[in-house]
PDB file of C-alpha atoms and ligand atoms in Angstrom:
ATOM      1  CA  UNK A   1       0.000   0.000   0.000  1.00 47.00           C
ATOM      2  CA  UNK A   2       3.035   2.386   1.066  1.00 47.00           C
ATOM      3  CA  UNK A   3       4.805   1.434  -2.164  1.00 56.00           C
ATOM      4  CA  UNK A   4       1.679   2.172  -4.280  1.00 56.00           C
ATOM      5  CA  UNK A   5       1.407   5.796  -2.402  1.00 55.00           C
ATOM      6  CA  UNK A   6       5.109   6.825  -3.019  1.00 57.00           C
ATOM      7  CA  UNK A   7       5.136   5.752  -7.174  1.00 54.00           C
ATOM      8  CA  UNK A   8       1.665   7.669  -7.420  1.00 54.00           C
ATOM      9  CA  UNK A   9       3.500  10.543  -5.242  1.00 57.00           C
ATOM     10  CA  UNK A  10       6.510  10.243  -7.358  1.00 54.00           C
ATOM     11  CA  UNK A  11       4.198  10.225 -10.969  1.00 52.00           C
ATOM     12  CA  UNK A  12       2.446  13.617  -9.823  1.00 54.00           C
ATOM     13  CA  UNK A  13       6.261  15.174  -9.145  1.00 53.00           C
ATOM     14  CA  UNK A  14       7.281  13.987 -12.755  1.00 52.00           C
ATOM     15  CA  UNK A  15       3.883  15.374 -13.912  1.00 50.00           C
ATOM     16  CA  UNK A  16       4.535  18.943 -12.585  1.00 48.00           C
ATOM     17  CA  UNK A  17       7.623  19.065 -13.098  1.00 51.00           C
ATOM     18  CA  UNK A  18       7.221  18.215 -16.895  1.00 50.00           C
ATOM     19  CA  UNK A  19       4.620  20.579 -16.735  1.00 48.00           C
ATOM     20  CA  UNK A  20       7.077  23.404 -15.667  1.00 48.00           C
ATOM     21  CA  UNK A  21       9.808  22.483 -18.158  1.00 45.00           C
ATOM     22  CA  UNK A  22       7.245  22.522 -21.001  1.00 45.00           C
ATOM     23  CA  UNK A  23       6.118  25.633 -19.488  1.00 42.00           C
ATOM     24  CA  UNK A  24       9.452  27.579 -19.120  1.00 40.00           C
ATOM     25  CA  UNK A  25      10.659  26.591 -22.686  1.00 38.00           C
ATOM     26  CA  UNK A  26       8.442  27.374 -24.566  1.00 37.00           C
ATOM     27  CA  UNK A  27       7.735  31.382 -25.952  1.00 39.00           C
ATOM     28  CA  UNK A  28       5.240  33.412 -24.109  1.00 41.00           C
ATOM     29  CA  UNK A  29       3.102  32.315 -27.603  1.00 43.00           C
ATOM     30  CA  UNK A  30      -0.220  31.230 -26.505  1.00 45.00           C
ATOM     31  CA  UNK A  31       0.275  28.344 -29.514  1.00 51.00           C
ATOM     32  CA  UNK A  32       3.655  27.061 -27.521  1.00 51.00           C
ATOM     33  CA  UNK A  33       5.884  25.173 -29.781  1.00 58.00           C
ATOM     34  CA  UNK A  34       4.129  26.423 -32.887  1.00 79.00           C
ATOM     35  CA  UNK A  35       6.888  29.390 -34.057  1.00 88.00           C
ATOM     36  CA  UNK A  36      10.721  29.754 -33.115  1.00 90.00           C
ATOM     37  CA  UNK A  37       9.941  33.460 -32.162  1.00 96.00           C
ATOM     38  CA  UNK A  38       7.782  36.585 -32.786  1.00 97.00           C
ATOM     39  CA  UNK A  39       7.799  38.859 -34.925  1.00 98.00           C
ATOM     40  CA  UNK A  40       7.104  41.889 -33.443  1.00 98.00           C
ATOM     41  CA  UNK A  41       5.670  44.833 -36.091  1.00 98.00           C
ATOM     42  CA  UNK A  42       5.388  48.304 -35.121  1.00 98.00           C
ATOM     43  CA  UNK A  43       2.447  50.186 -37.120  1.00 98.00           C
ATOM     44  CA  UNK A  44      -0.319  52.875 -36.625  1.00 97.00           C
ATOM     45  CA  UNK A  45      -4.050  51.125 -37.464  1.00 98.00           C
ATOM     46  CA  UNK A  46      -5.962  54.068 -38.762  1.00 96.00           C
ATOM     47  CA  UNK A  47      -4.964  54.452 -42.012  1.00 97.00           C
ATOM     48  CA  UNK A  48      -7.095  51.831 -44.093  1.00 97.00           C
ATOM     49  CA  UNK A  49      -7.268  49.408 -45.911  1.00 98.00           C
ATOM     50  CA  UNK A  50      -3.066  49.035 -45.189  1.00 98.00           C
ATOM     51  CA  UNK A  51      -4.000  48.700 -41.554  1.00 98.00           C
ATOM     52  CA  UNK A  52      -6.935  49.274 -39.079  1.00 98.00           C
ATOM     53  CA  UNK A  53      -8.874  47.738 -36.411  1.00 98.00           C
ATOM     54  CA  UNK A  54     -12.418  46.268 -37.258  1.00 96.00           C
ATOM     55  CA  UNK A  55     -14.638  44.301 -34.737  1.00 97.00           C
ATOM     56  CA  UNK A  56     -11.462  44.538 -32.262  1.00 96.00           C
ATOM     57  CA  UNK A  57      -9.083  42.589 -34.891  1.00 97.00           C
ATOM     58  CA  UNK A  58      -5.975  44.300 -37.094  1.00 98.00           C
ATOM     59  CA  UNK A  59      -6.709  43.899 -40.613  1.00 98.00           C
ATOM     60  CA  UNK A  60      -5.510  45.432 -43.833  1.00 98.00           C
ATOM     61  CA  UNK A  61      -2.943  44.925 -46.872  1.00 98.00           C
ATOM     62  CA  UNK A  62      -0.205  45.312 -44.339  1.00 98.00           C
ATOM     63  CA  UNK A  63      -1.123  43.237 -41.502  1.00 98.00           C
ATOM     64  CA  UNK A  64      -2.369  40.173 -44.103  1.00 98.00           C
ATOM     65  CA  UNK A  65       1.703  40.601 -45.992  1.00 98.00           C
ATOM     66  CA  UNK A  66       2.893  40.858 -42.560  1.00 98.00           C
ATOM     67  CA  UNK A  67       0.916  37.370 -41.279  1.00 98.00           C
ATOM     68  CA  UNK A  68       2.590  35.906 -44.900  1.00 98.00           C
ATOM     69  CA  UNK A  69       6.110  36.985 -44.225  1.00 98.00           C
ATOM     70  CA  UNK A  70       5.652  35.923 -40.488  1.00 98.00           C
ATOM     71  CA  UNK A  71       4.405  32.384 -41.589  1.00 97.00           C
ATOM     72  CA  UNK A  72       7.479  32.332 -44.032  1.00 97.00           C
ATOM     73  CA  UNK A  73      10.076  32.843 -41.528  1.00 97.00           C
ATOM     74  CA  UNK A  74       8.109  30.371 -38.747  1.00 97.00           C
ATOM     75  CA  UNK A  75       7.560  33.546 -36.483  1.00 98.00           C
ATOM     76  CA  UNK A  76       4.135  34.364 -34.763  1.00 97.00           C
ATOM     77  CA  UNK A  77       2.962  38.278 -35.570  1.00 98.00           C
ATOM     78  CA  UNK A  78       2.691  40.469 -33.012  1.00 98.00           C
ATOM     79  CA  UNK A  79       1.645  43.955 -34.121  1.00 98.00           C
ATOM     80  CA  UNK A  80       2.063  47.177 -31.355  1.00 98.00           C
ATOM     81  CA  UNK A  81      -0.128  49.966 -32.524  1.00 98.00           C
ATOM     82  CA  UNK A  82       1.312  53.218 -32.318  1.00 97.00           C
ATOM     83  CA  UNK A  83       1.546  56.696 -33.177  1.00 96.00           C
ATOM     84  CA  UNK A  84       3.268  56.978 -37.118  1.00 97.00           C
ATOM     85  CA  UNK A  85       6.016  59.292 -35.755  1.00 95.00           C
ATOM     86  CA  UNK A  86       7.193  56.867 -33.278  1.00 97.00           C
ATOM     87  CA  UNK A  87       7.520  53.543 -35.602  1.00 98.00           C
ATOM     88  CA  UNK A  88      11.095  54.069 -36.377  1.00 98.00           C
ATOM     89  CA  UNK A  89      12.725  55.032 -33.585  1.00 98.00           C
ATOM     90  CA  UNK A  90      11.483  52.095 -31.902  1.00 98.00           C
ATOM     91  CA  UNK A  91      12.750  49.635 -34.602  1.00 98.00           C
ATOM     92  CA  UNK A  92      15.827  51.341 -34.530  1.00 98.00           C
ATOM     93  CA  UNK A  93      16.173  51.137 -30.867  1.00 98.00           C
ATOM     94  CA  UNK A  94      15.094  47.400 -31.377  1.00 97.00           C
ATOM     95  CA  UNK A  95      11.949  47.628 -29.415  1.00 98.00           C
ATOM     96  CA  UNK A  96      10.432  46.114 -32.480  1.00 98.00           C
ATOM     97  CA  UNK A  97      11.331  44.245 -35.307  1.00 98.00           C
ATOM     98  CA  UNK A  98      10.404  46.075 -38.014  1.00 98.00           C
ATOM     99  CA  UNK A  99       7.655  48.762 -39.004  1.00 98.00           C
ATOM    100  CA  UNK A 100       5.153  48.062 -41.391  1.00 98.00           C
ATOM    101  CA  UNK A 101       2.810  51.000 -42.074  1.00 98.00           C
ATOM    102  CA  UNK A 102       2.213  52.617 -45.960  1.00 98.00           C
ATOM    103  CA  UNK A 103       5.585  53.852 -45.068  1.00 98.00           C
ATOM    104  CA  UNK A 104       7.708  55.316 -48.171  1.00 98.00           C
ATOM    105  CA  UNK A 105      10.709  55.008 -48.377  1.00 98.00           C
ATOM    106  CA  UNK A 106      12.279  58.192 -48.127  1.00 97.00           C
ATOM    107  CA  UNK A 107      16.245  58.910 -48.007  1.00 97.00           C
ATOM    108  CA  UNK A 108      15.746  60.728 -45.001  1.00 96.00           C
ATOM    109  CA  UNK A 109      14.310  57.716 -43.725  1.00 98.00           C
ATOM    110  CA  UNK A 110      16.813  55.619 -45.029  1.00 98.00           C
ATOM    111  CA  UNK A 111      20.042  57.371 -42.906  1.00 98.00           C
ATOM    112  CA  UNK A 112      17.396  56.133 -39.684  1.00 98.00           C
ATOM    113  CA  UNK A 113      16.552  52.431 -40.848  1.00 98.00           C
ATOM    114  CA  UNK A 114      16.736  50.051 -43.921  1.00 98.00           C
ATOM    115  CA  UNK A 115      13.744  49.255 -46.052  1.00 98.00           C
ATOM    116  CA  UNK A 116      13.163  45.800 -47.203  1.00 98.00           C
ATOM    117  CA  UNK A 117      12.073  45.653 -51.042  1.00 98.00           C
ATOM    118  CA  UNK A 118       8.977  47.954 -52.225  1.00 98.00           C
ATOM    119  CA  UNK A 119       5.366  46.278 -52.105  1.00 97.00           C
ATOM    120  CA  UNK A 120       3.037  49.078 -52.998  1.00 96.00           C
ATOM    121  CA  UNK A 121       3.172  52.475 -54.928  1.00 95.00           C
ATOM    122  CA  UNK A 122       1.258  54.972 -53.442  1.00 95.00           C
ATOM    123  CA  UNK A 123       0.289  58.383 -54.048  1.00 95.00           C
ATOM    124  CA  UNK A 124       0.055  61.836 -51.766  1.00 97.00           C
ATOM    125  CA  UNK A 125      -3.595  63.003 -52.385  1.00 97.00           C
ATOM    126  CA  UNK A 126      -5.466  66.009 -52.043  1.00 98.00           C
ATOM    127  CA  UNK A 127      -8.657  66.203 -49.303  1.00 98.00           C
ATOM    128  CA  UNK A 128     -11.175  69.045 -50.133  1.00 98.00           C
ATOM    129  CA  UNK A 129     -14.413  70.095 -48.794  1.00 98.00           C
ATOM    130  CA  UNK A 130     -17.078  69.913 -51.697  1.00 96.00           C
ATOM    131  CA  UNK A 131     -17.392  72.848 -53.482  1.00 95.00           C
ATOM    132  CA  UNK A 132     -13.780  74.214 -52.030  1.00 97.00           C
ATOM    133  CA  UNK A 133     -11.971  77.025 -53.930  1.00 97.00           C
ATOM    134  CA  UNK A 134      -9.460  74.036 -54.191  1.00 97.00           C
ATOM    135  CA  UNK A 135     -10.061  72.663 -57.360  1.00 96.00           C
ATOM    136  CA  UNK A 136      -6.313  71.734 -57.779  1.00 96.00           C
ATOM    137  CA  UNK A 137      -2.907  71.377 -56.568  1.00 96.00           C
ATOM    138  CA  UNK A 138      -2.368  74.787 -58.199  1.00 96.00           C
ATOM    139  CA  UNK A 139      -4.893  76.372 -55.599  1.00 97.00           C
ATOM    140  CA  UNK A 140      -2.843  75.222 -52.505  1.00 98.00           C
ATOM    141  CA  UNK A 141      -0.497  78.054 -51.389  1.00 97.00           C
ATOM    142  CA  UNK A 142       1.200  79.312 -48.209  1.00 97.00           C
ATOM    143  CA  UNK A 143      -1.862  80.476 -47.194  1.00 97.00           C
ATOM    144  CA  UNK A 144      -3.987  77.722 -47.456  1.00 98.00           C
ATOM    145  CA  UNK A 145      -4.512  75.937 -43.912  1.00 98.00           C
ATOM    146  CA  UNK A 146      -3.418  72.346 -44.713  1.00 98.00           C
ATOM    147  CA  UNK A 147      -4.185  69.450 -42.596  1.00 98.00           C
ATOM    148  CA  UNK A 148      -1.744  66.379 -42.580  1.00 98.00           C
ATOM    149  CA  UNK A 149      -0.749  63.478 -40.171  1.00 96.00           C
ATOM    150  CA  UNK A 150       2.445  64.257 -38.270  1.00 96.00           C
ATOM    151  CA  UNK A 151       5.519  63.205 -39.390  1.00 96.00           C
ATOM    152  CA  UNK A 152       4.366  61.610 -42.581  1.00 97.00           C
ATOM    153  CA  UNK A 153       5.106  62.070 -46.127  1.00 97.00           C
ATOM    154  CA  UNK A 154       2.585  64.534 -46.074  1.00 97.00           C
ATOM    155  CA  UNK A 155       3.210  66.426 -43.418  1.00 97.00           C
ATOM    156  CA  UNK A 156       7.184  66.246 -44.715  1.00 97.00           C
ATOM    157  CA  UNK A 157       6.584  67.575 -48.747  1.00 97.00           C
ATOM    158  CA  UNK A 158       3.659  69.985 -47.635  1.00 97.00           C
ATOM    159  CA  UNK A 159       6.050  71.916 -45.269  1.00 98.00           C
ATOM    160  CA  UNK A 160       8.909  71.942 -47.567  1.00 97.00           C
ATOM    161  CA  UNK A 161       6.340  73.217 -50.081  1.00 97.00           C
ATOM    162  CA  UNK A 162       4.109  75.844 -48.289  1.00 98.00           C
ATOM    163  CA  UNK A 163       6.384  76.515 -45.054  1.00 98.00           C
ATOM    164  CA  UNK A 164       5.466  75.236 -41.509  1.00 98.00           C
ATOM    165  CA  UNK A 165       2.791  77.875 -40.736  1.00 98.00           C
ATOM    166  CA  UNK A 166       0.673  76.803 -43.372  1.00 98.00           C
ATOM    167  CA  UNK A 167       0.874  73.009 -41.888  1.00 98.00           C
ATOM    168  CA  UNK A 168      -1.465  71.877 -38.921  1.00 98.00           C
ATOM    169  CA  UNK A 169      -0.473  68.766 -37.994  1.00 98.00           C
ATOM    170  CA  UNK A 170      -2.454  65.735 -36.438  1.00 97.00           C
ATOM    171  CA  UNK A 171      -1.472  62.487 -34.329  1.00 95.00           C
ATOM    172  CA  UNK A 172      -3.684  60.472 -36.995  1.00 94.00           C
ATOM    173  CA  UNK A 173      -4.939  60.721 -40.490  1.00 96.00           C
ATOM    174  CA  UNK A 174      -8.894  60.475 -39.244  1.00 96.00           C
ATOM    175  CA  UNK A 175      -7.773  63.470 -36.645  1.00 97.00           C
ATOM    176  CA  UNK A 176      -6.949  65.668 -39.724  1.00 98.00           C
ATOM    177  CA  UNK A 177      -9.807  64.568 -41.836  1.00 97.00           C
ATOM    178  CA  UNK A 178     -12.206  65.535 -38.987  1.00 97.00           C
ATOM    179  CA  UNK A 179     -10.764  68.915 -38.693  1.00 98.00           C
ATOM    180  CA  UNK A 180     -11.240  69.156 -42.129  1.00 98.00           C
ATOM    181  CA  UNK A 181     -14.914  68.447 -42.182  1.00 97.00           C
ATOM    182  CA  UNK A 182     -15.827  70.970 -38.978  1.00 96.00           C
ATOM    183  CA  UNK A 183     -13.520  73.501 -40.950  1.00 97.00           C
ATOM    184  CA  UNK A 184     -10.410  74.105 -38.906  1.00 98.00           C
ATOM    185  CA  UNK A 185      -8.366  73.301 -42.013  1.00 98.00           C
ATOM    186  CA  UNK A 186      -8.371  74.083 -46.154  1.00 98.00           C
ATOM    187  CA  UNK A 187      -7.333  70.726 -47.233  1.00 98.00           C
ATOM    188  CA  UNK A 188      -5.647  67.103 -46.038  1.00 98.00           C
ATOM    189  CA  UNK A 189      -2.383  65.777 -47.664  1.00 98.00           C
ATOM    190  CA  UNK A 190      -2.470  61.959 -47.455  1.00 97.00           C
ATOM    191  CA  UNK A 191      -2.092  58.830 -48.806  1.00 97.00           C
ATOM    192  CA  UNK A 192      -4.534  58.397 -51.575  1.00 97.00           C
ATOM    193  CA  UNK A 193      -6.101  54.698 -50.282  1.00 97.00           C
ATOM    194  CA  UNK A 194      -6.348  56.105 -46.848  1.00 97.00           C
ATOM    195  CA  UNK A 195      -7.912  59.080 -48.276  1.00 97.00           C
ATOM    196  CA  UNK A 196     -10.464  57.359 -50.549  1.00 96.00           C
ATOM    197  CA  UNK A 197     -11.581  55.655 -47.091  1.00 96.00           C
ATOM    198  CA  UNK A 198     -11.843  58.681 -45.330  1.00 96.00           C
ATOM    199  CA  UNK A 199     -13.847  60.575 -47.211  1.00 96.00           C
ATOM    200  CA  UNK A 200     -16.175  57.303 -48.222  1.00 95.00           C
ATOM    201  CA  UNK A 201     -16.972  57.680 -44.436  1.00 94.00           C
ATOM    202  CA  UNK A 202     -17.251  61.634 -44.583  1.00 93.00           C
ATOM    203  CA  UNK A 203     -20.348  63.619 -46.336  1.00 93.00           C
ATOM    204  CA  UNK A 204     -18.967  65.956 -47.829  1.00 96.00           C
ATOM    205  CA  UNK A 205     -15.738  65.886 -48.390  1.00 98.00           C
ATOM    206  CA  UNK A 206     -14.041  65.027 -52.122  1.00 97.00           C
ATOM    207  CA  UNK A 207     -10.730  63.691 -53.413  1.00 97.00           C
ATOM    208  CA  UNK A 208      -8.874  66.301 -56.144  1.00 97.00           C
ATOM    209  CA  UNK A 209      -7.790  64.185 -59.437  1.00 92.00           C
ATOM    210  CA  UNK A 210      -4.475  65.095 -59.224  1.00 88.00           C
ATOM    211  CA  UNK A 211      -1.247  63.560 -56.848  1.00 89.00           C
ATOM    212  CA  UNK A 212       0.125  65.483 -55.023  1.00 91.00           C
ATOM    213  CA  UNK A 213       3.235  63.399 -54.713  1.00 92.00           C
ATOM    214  CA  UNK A 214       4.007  59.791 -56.263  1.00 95.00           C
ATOM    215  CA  UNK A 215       5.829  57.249 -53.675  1.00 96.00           C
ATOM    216  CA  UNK A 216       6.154  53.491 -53.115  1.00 98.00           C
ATOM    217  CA  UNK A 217       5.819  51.586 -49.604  1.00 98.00           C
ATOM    218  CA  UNK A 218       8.686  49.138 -47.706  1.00 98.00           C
ATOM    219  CA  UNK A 219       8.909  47.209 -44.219  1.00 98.00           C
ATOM    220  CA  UNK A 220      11.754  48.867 -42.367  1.00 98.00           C
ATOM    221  CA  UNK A 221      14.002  46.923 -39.697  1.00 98.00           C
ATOM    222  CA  UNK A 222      17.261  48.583 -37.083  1.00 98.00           C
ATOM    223  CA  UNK A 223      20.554  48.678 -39.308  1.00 98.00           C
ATOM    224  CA  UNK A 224      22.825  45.921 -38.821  1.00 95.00           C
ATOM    225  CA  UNK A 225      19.527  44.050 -38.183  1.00 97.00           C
ATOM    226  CA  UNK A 226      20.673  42.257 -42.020  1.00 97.00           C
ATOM    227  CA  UNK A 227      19.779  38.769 -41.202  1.00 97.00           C
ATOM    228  CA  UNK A 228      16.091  39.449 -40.656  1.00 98.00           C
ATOM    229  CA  UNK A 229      16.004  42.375 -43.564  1.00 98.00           C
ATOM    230  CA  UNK A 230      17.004  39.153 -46.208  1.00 98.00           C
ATOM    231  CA  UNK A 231      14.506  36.998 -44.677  1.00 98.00           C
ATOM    232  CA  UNK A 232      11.869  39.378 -45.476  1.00 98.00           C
ATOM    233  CA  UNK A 233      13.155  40.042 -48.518  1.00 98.00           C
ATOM    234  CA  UNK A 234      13.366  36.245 -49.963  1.00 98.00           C
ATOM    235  CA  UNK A 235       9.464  36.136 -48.639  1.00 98.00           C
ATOM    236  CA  UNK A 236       8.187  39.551 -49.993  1.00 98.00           C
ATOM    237  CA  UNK A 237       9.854  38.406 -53.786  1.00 98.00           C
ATOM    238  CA  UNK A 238       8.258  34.612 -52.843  1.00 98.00           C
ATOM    239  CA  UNK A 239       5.008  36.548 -52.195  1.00 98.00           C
ATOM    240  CA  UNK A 240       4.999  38.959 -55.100  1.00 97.00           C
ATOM    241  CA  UNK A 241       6.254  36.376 -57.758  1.00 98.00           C
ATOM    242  CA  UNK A 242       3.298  33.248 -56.497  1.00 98.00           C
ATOM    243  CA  UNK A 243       0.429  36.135 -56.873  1.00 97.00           C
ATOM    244  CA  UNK A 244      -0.512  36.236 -52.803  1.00 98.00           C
ATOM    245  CA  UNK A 245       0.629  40.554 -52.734  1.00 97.00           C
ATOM    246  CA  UNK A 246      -1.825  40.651 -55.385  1.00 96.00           C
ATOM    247  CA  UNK A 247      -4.555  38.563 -54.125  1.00 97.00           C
ATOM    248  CA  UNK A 248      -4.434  40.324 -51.339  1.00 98.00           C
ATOM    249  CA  UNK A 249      -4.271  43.671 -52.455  1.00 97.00           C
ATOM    250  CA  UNK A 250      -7.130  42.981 -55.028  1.00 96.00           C
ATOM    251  CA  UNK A 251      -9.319  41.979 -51.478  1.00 96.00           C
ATOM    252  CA  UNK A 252      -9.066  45.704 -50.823  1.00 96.00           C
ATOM    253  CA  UNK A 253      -8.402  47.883 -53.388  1.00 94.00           C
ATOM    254  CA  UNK A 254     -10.557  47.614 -56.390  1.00 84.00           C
ATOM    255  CA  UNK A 255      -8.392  47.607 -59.977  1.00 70.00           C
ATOM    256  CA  UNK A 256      -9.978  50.295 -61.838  1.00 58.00           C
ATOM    257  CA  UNK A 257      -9.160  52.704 -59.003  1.00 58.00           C
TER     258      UNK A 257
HETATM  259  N1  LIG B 301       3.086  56.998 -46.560  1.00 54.29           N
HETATM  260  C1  LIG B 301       3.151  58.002 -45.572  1.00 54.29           C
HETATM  261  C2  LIG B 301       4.503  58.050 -44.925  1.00 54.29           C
HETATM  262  O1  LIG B 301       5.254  57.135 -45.014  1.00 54.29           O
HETATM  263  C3  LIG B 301       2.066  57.866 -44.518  1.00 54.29           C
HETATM  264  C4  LIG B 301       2.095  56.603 -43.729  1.00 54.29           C
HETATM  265  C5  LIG B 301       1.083  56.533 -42.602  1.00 54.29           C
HETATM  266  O2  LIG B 301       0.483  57.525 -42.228  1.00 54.29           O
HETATM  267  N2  LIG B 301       0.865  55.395 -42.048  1.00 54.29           N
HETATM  268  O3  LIG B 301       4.864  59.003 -44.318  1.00 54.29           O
END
């Protein structure tokens, strides 16, 4: 009876202690074992369709190339939503991996970070009222109150362009475009895709025809960080030459836009 007490005794010790092994080794990953890591993507989810938050979930273009290249490289996405301006000093401080956010590549930029390979072209866009004086790029001038989202492309080019005190700058793009519809501001600089969302949700405000500025879009990771920039590179050409960039581009953004 003794004997039988001490092997059950001894099983539940094994038990727990397995337990606590299995435990300790494996990542903080809620699918232990699964992945050999995370990969941890900075980006700012109110700029659709690249990223935003619907029903409580990320989605977008970037978050579904981002779940691809994580699947690649065997590394479970984790994706930190912050403000635009703070994306690459955190991936350059190595707080996260690497920033994925309709950022263009800029050379600017590039003295901060590396960017992987290009995935999307985008253009700078033009945000008017209806019926605003603004019927072109031409009507913009130093005097026109322009909106933008702080620190982007937009906010850069329009204050090289019109000087800062024409700029009023915003935390996020839907920040701007709200200012814009109570009438704080003239106009919003901004990604065109972003901006065809915006003002879809918006009465009353229109897109002008004409770009503003013509760009293209990258995943940036820390300098010296090489080893994971090539990985993302093999998957982003594996990506874009077997059609899934596309397929998933075509989910969001209609061709004959
Ligand atoms: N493409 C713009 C930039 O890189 C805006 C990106 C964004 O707001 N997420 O500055």
């Amino acid at each position: 009876m003794m004997e039988r007490k001490k092997l059950v005794a001894f099983i539940m010790t094994m038990v727990v202690a397995m337990a606590m092994i299995t435990g300790c080794g494996a990542s903080s990953s809620s699918k232990k074992g699964e992945y050999e890591g995370e990969l941890i993507m900075a980006t700012n989810a109110t700029f659709p369709p690249y990223e935003f938050v619907e029903n409580g979930e990320y989605e977008g273009i970037d978050v579904e190339i981002a779940g691809k290249i994580a699947e690649e490289l065997n590394l479970e996405l984790v994706i930190e939503d912050v403000e635009f301006g703070s994306i690459i000093a955190g991936v350059e401080s190595g707080k996260y991996d690497m920033g994925m956010a309709g950022m263009t590549v800029t050379d600017e930029r590039k003295e901060s970070v590396n960017f992987s390979e290009t995935y999307a072209v985008a253009v700078q866009s033009v945000i008017v009222p209806a019926g605003s004086d603004i019927k072109s790029i031409d009507d913009i001038s130093a005097d026109t109150k322009i909106g933008v989202q702080q620190d982007t492309t937009g906010d850069i080019y329009a204050t090289e362009d019109y000087g800062d005190e024409a700029i009023v700058r915003y935390k996020a793009g839907p920040d701007a475009v709200q200012a814009l519809a109570s009438g704080k501001v003239d106009c919003v600089i901004i990604d065109k895709e972003p901006a065809k969302a915006y003002v879809a949700a918006n009465d009353g405000l229109e897109l002008l025809d004409s770009a503003y500025a013509e760009e293209e879009y990258a995943i940036c990771v820390a300098k010296g960080n090489d080893e994971l920039l090539e990985k993302i590179n093999t998957a982003l050409t594996k990506l874009k030459s077997d059609g899934t960039i596309d397929e998933i581009v075509s989910k969001y953004i209609s061709a004959e836009d």
